[in-house]
XYZ file of C-alpha atoms in Angstrom:
639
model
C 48.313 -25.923 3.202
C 47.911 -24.332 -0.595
C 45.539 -26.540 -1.675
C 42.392 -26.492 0.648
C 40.195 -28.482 -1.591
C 38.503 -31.282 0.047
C 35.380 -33.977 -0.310
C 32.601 -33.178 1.514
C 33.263 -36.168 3.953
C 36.650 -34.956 4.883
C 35.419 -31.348 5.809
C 33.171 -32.146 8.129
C 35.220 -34.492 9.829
C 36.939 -31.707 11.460
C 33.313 -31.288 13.462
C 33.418 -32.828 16.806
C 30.770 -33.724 19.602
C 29.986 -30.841 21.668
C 31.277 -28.083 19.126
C 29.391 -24.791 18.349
C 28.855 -25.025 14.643
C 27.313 -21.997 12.668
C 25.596 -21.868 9.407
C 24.928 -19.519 7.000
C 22.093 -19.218 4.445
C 18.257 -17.385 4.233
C 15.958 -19.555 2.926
C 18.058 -21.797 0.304
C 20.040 -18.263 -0.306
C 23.196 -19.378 0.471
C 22.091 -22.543 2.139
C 25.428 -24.780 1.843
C 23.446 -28.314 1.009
C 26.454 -30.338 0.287
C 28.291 -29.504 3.462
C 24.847 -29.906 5.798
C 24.228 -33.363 3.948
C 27.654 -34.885 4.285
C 27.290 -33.806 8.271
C 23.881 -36.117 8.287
C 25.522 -38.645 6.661
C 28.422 -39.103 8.991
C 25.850 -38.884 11.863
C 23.522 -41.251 10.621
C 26.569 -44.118 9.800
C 28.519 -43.122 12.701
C 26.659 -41.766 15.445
C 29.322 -38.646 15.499
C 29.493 -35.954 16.226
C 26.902 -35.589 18.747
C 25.217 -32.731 20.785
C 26.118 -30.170 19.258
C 24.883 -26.611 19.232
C 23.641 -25.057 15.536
C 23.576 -21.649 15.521
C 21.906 -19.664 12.568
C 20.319 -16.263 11.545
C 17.405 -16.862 8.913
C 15.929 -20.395 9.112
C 18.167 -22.411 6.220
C 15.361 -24.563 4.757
C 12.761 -25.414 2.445
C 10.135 -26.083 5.205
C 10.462 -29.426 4.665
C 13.206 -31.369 4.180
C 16.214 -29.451 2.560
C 18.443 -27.307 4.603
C 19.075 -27.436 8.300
C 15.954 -29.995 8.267
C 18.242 -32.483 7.343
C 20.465 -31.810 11.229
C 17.143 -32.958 13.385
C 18.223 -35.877 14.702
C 18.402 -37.308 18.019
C 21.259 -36.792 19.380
C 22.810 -34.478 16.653
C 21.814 -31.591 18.341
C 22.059 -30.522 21.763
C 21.064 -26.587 21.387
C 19.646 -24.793 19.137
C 19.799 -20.665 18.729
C 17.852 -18.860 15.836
C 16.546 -16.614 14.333
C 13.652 -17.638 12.590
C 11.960 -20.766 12.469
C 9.579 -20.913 9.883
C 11.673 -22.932 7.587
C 13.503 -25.228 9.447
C 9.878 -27.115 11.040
C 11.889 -29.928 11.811
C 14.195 -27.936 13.909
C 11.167 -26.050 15.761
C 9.185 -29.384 16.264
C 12.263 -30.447 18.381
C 12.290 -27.140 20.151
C 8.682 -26.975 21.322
C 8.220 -30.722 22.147
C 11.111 -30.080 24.780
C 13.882 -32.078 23.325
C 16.792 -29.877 22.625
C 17.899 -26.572 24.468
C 16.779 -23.927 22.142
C 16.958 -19.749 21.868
C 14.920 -17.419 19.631
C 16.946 -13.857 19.057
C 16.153 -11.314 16.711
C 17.780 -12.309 13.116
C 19.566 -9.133 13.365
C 20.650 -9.288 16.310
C 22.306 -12.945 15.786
C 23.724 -11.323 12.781
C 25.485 -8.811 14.498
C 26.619 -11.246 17.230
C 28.869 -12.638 14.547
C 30.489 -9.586 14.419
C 30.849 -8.992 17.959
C 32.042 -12.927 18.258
C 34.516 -12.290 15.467
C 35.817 -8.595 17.174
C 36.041 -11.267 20.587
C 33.724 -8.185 22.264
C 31.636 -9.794 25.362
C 28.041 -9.060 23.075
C 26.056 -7.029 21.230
C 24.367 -4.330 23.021
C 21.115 -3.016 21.839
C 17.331 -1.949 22.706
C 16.060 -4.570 20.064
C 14.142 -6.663 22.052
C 12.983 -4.678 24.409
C 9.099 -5.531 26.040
C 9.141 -8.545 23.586
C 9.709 -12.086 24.300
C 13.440 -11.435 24.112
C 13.570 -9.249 26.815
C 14.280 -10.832 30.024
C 10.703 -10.042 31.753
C 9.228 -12.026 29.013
C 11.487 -15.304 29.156
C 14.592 -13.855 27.308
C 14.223 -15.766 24.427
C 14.248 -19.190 25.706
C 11.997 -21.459 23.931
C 11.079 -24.361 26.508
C 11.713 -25.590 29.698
C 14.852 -27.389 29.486
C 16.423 -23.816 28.294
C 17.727 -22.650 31.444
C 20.844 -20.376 30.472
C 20.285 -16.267 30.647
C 21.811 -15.717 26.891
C 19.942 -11.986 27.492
C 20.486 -9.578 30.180
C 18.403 -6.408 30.814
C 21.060 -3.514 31.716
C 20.467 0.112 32.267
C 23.302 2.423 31.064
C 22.560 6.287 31.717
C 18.919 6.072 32.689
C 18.078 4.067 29.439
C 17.563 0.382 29.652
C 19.363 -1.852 27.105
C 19.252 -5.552 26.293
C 23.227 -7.722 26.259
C 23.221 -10.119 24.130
C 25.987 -12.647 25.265
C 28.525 -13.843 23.039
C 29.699 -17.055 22.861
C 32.793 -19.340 21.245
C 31.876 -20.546 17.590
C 33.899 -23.675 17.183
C 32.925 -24.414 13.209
C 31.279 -22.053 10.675
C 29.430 -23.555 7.124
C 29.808 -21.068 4.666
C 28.671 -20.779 1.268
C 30.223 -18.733 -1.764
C 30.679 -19.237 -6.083
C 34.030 -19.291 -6.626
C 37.539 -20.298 -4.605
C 40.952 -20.830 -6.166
C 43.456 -23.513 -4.183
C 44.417 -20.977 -1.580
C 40.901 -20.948 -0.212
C 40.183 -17.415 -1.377
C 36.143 -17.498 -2.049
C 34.232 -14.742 -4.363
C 30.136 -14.493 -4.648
C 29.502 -13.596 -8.147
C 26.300 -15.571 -8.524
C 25.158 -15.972 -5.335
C 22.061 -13.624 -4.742
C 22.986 -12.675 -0.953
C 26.473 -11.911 0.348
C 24.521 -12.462 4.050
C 27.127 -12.862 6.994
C 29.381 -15.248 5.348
C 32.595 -12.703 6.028
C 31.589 -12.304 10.083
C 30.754 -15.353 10.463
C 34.145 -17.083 8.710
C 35.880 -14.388 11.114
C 34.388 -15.213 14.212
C 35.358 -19.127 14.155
C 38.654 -18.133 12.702
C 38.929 -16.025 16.348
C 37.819 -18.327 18.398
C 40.345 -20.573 16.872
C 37.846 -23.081 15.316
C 37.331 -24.292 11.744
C 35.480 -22.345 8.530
C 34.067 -24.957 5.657
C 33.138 -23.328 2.635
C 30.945 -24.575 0.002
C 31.420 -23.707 -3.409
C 30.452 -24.441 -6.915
C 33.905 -24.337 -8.651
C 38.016 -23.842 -8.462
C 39.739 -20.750 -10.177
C 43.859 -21.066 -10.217
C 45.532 -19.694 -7.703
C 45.689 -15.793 -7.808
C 43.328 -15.720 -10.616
C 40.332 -14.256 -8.863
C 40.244 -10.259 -8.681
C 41.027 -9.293 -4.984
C 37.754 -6.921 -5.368
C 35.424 -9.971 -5.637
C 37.522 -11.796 -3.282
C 34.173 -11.293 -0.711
C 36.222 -13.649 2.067
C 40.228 -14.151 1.857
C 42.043 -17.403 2.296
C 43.558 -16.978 5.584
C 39.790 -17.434 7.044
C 39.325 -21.064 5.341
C 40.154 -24.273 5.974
C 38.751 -26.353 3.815
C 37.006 -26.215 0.283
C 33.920 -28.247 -0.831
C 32.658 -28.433 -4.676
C 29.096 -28.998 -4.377
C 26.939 -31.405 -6.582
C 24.799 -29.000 -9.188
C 21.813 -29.973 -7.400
C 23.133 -29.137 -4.221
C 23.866 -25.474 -5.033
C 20.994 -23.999 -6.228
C 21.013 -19.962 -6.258
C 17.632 -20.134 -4.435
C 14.881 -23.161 -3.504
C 12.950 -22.218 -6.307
C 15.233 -21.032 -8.704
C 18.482 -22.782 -10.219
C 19.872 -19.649 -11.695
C 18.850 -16.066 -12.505
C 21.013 -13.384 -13.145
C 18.742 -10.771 -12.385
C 19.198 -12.087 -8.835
C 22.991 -11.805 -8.695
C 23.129 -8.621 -10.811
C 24.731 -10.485 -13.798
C 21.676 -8.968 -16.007
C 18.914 -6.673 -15.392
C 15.294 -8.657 -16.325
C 12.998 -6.426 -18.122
C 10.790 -4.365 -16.573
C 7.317 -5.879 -18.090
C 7.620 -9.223 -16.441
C 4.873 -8.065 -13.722
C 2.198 -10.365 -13.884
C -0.718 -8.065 -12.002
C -2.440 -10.129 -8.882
C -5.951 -11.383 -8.824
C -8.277 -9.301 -7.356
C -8.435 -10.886 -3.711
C -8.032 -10.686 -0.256
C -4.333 -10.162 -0.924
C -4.399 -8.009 -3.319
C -6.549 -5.979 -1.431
C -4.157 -5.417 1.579
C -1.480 -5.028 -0.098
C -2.876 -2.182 -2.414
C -4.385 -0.610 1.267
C -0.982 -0.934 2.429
C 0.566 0.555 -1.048
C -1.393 3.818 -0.121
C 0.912 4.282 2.882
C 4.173 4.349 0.403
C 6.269 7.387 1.336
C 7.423 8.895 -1.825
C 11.194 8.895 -2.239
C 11.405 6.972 1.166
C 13.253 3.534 1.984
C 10.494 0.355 2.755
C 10.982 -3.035 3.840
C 8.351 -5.816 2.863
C 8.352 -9.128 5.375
C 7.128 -12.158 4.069
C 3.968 -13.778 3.586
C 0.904 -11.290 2.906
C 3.296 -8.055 2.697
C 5.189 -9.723 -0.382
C 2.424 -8.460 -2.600
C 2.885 -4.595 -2.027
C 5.907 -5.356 -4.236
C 3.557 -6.724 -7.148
C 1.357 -4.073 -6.301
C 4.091 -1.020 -6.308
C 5.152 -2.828 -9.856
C 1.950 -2.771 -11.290
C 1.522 1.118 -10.840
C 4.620 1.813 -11.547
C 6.019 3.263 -8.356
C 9.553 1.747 -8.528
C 10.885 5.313 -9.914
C 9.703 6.708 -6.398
C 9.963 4.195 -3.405
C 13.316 1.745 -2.733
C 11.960 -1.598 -1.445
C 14.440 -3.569 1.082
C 14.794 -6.552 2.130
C 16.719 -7.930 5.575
C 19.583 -9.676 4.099
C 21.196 -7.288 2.096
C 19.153 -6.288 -1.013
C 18.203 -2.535 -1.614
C 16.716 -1.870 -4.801
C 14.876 -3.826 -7.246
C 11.590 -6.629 -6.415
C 11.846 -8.228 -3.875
C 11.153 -11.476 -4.661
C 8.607 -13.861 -2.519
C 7.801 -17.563 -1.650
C 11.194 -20.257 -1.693
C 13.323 -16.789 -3.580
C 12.408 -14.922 -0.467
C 15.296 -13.122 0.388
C 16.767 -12.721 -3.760
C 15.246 -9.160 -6.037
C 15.030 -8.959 -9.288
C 17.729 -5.977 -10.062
C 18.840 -5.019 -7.351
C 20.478 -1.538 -6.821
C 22.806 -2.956 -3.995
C 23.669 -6.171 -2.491
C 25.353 -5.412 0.915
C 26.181 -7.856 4.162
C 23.375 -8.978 6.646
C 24.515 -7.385 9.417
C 25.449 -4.068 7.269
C 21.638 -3.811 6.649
C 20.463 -4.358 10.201
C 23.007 -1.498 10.809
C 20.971 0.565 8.657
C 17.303 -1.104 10.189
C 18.205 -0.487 13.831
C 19.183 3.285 13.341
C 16.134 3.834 12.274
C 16.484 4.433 8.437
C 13.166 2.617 7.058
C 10.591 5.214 6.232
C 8.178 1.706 6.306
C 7.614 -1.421 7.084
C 5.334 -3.817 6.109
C 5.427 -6.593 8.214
C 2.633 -9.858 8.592
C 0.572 -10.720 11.573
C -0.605 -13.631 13.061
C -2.167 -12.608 16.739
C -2.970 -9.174 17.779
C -4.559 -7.814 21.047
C -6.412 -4.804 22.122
C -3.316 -2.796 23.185
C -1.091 -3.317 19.754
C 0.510 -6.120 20.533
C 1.691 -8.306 17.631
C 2.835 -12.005 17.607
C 4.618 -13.529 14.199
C 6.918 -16.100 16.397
C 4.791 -18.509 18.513
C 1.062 -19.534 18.200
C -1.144 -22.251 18.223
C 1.847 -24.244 19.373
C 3.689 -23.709 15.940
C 7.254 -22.197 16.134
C 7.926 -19.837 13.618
C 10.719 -17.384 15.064
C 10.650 -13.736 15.388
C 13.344 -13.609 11.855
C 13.975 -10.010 11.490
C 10.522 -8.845 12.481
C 11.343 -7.514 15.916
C 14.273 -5.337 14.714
C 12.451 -4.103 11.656
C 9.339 -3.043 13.256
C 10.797 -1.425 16.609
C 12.678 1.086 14.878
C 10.619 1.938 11.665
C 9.639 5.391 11.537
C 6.211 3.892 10.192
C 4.909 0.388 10.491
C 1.828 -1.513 8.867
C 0.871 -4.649 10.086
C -1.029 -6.848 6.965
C -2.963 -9.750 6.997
C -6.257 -11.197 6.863
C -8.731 -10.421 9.489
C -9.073 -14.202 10.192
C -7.842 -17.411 9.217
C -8.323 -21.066 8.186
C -10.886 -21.472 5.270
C -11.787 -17.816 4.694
C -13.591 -17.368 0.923
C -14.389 -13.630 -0.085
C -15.268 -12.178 -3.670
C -15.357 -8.491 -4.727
C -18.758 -7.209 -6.543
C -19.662 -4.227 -7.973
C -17.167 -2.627 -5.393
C -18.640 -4.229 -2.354
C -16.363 -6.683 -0.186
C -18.558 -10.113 0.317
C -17.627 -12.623 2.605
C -18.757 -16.056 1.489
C -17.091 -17.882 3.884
C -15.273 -16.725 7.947
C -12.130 -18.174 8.538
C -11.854 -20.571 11.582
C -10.368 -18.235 13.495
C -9.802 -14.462 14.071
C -6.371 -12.734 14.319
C -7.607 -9.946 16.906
C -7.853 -11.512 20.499
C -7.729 -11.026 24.225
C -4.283 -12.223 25.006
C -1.325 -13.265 22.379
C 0.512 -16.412 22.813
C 4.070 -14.453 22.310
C 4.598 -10.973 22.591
C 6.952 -10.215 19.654
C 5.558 -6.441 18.441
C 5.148 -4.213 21.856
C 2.369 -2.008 21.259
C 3.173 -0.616 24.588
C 6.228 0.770 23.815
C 5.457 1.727 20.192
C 3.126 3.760 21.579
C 5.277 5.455 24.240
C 7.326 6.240 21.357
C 4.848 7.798 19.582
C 5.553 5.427 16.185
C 2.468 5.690 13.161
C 1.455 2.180 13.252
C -1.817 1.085 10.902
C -3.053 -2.665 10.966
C -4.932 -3.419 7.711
C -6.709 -6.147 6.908
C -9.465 -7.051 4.152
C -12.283 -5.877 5.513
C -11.269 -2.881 7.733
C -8.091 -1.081 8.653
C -6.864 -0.409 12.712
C -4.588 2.364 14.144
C -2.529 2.426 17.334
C -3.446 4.939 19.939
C -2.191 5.793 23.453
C -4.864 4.042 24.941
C -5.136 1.379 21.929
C -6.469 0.260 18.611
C -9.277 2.271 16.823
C -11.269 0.953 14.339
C -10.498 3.904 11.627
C -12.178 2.049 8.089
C -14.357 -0.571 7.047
C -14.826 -2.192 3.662
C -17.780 -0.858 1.521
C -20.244 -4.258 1.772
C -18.947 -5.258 5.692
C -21.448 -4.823 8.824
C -19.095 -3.460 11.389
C -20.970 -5.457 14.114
C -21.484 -9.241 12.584
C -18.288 -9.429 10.292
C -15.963 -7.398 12.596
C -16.452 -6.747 16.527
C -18.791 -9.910 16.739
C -15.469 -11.853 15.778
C -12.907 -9.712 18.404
C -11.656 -10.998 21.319
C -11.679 -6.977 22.213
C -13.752 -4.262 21.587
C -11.702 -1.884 19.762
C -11.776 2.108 20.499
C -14.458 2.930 17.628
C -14.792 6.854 16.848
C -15.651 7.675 13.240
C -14.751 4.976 10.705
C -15.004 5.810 7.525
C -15.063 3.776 4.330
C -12.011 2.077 3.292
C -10.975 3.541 -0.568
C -13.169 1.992 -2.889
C -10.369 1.653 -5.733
C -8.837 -0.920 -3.484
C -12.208 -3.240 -4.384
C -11.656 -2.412 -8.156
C -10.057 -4.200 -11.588
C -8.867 -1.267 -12.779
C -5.169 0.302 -11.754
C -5.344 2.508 -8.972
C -3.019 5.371 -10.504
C -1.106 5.250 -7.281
C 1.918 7.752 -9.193
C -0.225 10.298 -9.415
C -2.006 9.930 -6.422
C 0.500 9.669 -3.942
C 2.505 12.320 -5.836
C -0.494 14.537 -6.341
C -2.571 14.557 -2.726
C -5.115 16.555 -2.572
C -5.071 18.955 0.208
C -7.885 18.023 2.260
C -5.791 14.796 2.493
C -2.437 16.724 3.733
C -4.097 19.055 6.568
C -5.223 17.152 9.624
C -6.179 19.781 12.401
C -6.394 18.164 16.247
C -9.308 20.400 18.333
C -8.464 18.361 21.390
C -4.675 19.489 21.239
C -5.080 22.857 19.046
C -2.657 20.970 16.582
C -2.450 21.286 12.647
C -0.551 18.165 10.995
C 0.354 19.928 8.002
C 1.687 16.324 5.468
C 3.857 17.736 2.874
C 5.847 14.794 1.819
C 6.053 14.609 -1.718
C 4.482 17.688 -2.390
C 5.896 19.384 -5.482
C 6.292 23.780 -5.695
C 7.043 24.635 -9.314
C 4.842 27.637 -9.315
C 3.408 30.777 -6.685
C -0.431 28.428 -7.022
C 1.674 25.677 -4.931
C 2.473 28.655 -2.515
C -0.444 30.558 -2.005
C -2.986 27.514 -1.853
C -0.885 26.441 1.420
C -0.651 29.932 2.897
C -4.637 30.394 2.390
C -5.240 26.847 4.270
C -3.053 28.023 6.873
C -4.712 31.253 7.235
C -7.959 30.114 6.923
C -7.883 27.552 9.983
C -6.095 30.570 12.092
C -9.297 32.540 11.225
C -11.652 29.894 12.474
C -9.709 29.012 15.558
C -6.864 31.282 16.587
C -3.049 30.378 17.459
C -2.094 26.896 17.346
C 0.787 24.661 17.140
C 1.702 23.107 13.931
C 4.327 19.874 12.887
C 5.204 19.683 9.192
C 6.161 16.592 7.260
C 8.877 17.791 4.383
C 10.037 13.825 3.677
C 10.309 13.658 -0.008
C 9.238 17.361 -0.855
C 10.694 19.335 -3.603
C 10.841 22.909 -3.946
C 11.889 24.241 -7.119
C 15.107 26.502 -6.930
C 13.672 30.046 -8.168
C 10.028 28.871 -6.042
C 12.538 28.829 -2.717
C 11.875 32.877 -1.533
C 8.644 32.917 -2.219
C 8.236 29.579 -0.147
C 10.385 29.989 2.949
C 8.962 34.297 3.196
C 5.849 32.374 3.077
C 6.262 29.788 5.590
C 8.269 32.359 7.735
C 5.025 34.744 7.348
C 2.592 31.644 8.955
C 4.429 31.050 11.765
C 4.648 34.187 12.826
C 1.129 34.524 12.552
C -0.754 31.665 13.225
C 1.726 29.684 15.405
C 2.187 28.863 18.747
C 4.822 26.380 18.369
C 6.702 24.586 15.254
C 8.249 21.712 14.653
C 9.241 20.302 11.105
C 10.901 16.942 9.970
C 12.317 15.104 6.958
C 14.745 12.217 6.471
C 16.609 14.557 4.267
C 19.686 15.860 5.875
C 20.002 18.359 2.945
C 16.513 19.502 3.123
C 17.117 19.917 7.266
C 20.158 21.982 6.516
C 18.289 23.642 3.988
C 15.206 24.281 5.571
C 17.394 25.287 8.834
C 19.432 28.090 7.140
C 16.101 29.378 5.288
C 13.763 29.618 8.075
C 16.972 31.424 10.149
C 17.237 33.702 7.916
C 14.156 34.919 8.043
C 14.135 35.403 12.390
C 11.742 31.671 12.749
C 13.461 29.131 15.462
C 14.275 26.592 12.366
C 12.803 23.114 14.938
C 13.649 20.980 12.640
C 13.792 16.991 12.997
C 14.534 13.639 11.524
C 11.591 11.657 12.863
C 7.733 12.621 13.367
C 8.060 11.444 17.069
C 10.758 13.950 18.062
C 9.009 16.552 16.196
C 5.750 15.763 18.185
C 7.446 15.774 21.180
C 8.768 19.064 20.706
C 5.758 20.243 19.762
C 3.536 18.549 22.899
């Protein structure tokens, strides 16, 4: 068949009862409208097809009507397996109230099911999951009652326990892309996400099934550059030309080149937040930004660290992320979720979850809507609303740092700022920090076994995970700890020292966060631990251009062996720089300390060059080089 185009009407006609049938789309990113409505149409005139099973990875809707809303139907849909929720309602309302079959899996971990499905492998192995709802103790993912199939199995492969996600046949994928010439061949040029389209057309070719691609107009046959060709004709079946209206770039947005990389916006179109409760948290949570590091922001309240980071100008030192694909740029929030303004790179779904699940975010930034006394965080199930994990379990298991950001309770709360002082003029209905969550979807348990930084900041005080678990670590100048915060806990939190949270987060003026986060003052990068005889020495992003940036750390180093003796020491070189002709002086230095003051060392960066670096230097010079990619290994060693 050369020519594939089709009507709407005729492609999905191809979709029997019973059939698997996988969309793609994130948010209205990719969402293929034209193909989803012509499927409700034929149900709603013909009663066909029926029961079948929808598969999808990131919740295509408008939480409302547009999207897969327009599939929840009686009837229509027999199963349902997701990854996030929150903007399909429709879809969830059917899943809670018991009337379809219905999974929720990690968004990543859907995503790279496609693959697996299209390589016809049994599954995806992996440890996301793992002491969250997902995992098999905890329900495996299975929404309701009626949801009796194991889709999850908990396996243990050398010693180490893994989750198997099982794969399964995918009869019919919906795929969206910009351009296709006759043969079927389909390019992306002004679609803001690439997402899983290629996997996903792969796996229902595979399982010898049908791919329907939506697109928004026809090239002539071998006109479109094989380099943009982002899925080749052999994969397609049929072509659809959407209706304008049905092929927006994003919900909110017809068309913006900045979001496909046709243009680059300019940089002053930053409008600076308000000065509330949001803007609050996310500048609390903009203190945490590693320098030179890789950071993902989730939705909701973590979207404004990205107004926040634009504001003071920190783009030229952090990369923001986002789950589908983008790297670079601002993230966008709201109905563009999922689309940035200039993006560096636009890269496949499942290529970024590669990158997530290895562990290469410095941060994440991630929302919260319950959280207990040991850590625990649920996003995905509460108050009897379904809103799916998305990619928040993969994201925030294997972070190397995590903050958790939201308000400290919810449903009518009213503060105002004045003269630096948080006041709160009215409580929310509710408060976020209670006895038991509804869903476990964040496992402070094993965060905590694995020794990962996590901070949970709100707008009145700011929370830390411990072994034993969360500590009350800062309050808001203006807040009585006991009637605005523990009188409102379902818990009493581990309460040591607090001290006052930074009072330029309760200010109009700009923080100066480039300078500060490049320019720490000392007292802020030595942390000495009594109880273990430990000195966390924080050099990220610490600059040595001269012998003052030498000397000042030797004499801190010195001076603490002075007062207390040997102890052991772990080092934090993410984002350092030392300047070429500064490197003797440096390394003889550090060399020098250890040999002196240390018991035992450990050191880590994300830099392979400066582990290779440091490595050779410190070997040079007769020091063990213990040298490490993550804090946790390097406390480990050290402990």
């Amino acid at each position: 068949m050369r020519n594939k185009i089709v009507d709407a009407a005729e492609a999905v006609a191809i979709i029997r009862s019973g059939d698997t049938v996988a969309s793609s789309g994130f948010v209205g990113v990719g969402t293929p409208d034209e193909i989803i409505k012509a499927l409700e149409r034929r149900f709603v005139q013909t009663g066909e097809p029926r029961d079948l099973s929808l598969v999808f990875a990131a919740a295509p809707g408008d939480g409302a009507d547009r999207g897969l809303n327009r599939l929840a139907h009686p009837g229509l849909i027999k199963r349902l397996v997701g990854g996030h929720f929150g903007l399909v309602p429709k879809l969830a309302r059917m899943a809670v109230d018991n009337h379809v079959e219905a999974y929720n899996l990690p968004l990543g971990c859907v995503s790279h099911l496609f693959r697996e499905i299209a390589g016809r492998k049994a599954g995806l192995l992996s440890k996301v999951g793992l002491g969250t709802f997902v995992d098999p103790a905890n329900g495996g993912g299975k929404l309701n009652a009626r949801t009796t199939e194991e889709l999850v199995r908990l396996i243990e492969i050398d010693g180490e326990q893994w989750l198997f996600y099982k794969a399964f046949p995918i009869n019919v994928a919906i795929i969206r892309g910009t351009t296709a010439d006759h043969n079927g061949n389909i390019s992306m040029e002004k679609e803001a996400l690439t997402l899983d389209n290629l996997a996903l057309a792969t796996a229902a070719k595979n399982c010898k099934g049908f791919v329907i691609a939506q697109v928004e107009r026809i090239a002539a046959s071998g006109s479109l550059n094989p380099r943009h060709v982002k899925i080749p004709s052999v994969l397609i079946d049929c072509v659809v030309v959407a209706q304008p209206e049905n092929h927006v770039q994003t919900y909110a947005t017809g068309y913006n080149g900045a979001f496909s990389g046709e243009l680059r916006a300019p940089a002053d179109r930053n409008v600076p937040m308000a000065l509330d409760n949001r803007k609050i948290i996310a500048r609390r949570c903009a203190l945490e930004l590693p320098m030179g590091g890789v950071v993902n922001l989730g939705i909701g309240m973590p979207e404004g660290v990205a107004s926040v980071a634009a504001e003071e100008k920190l783009f030229d030192f952090v990369t923001l992320t986002a789950e589908p694909g983008i790297i670079g740029g601002i993230p966008q929030g709201g109905l563009d979720f999922g689309a940035s303004i200039n993006a560096e790179s636009i890269i496949d779904q499942n290529q970024m979850f590669d990158f997530y699940d290895g562990g290469g975010l410095d941060l994440a930034c991630l929302g919260m809507a319950q959280v207990n006394g040991r850590g625990d965080v649920n996003v995905s199930l509460f108050n009897g609303r379904l809103a799916g994990a998305g990619g928040f379990i993969n994201i925030s298991q294997n972070a190397r740092r995590l903050i958790f950001a939201g308000t400290f309770t919810t449903g009518g709360l009213k503060t105002s700022v004045v003269d630096g002082q948080l006041k709160i003029l009215s409580e929310g209905k509710s408060s976020k920090f209670i006895d038991k969550v509804d869903q476990i979807t964040f496992s402070g348990k094993l965060a905590a076994t694995n020794m990962q930084p996590v901070l949970y900041v709100t707008e009145r005080c700011v929370f830390k995970l411990t072994q034993e678990g969360l500590e009350l670590t800062e309050i808001a100048p203006g807040v009585d700890m006991e009637h605005d915060i523990l009188a409102l806990m379902g818990f009493r939190p581990i309460i040591q020292a607090p001290k006052s949270m930074d009072v330029s987060l309760f200010s109009e003026a700009l923080m100066q966060l480039d300078d500060r986060l490049l320019n720490r003052p000392l007292a802020e990068r030595l942390s000495y631990d009594a109880d273990r005889n430990t000195l966390f020495l924080g050099l990220d992003g610490y600059r040595v251009h001269r012998d003052a940036d030498v000397e000042v750390i030797r004499a801190s180093i010195l001076e603490l062996f002075h007062r207390v003796g040997r102890f052991s020491a772990v080092v934090n070189y993410d984002s350092s720089y030392i300047a070429p002709d500064m490197a003797d002086k440096w390394f003889s230095m550090a060399a020098e300390v250890e040999r002196t003051c240390y018991d035992h060392a450990s050191r880590y960066t994300t830099s392979a060059f400066m582990r290779l670096k440091l490595g050779d230097a410190l070997s040079r010079r007769d020091v063990a080089p213990h040298i490490f990619e993550t804090s946790a290994d390097a406390h480990r060693f050290v402990e």
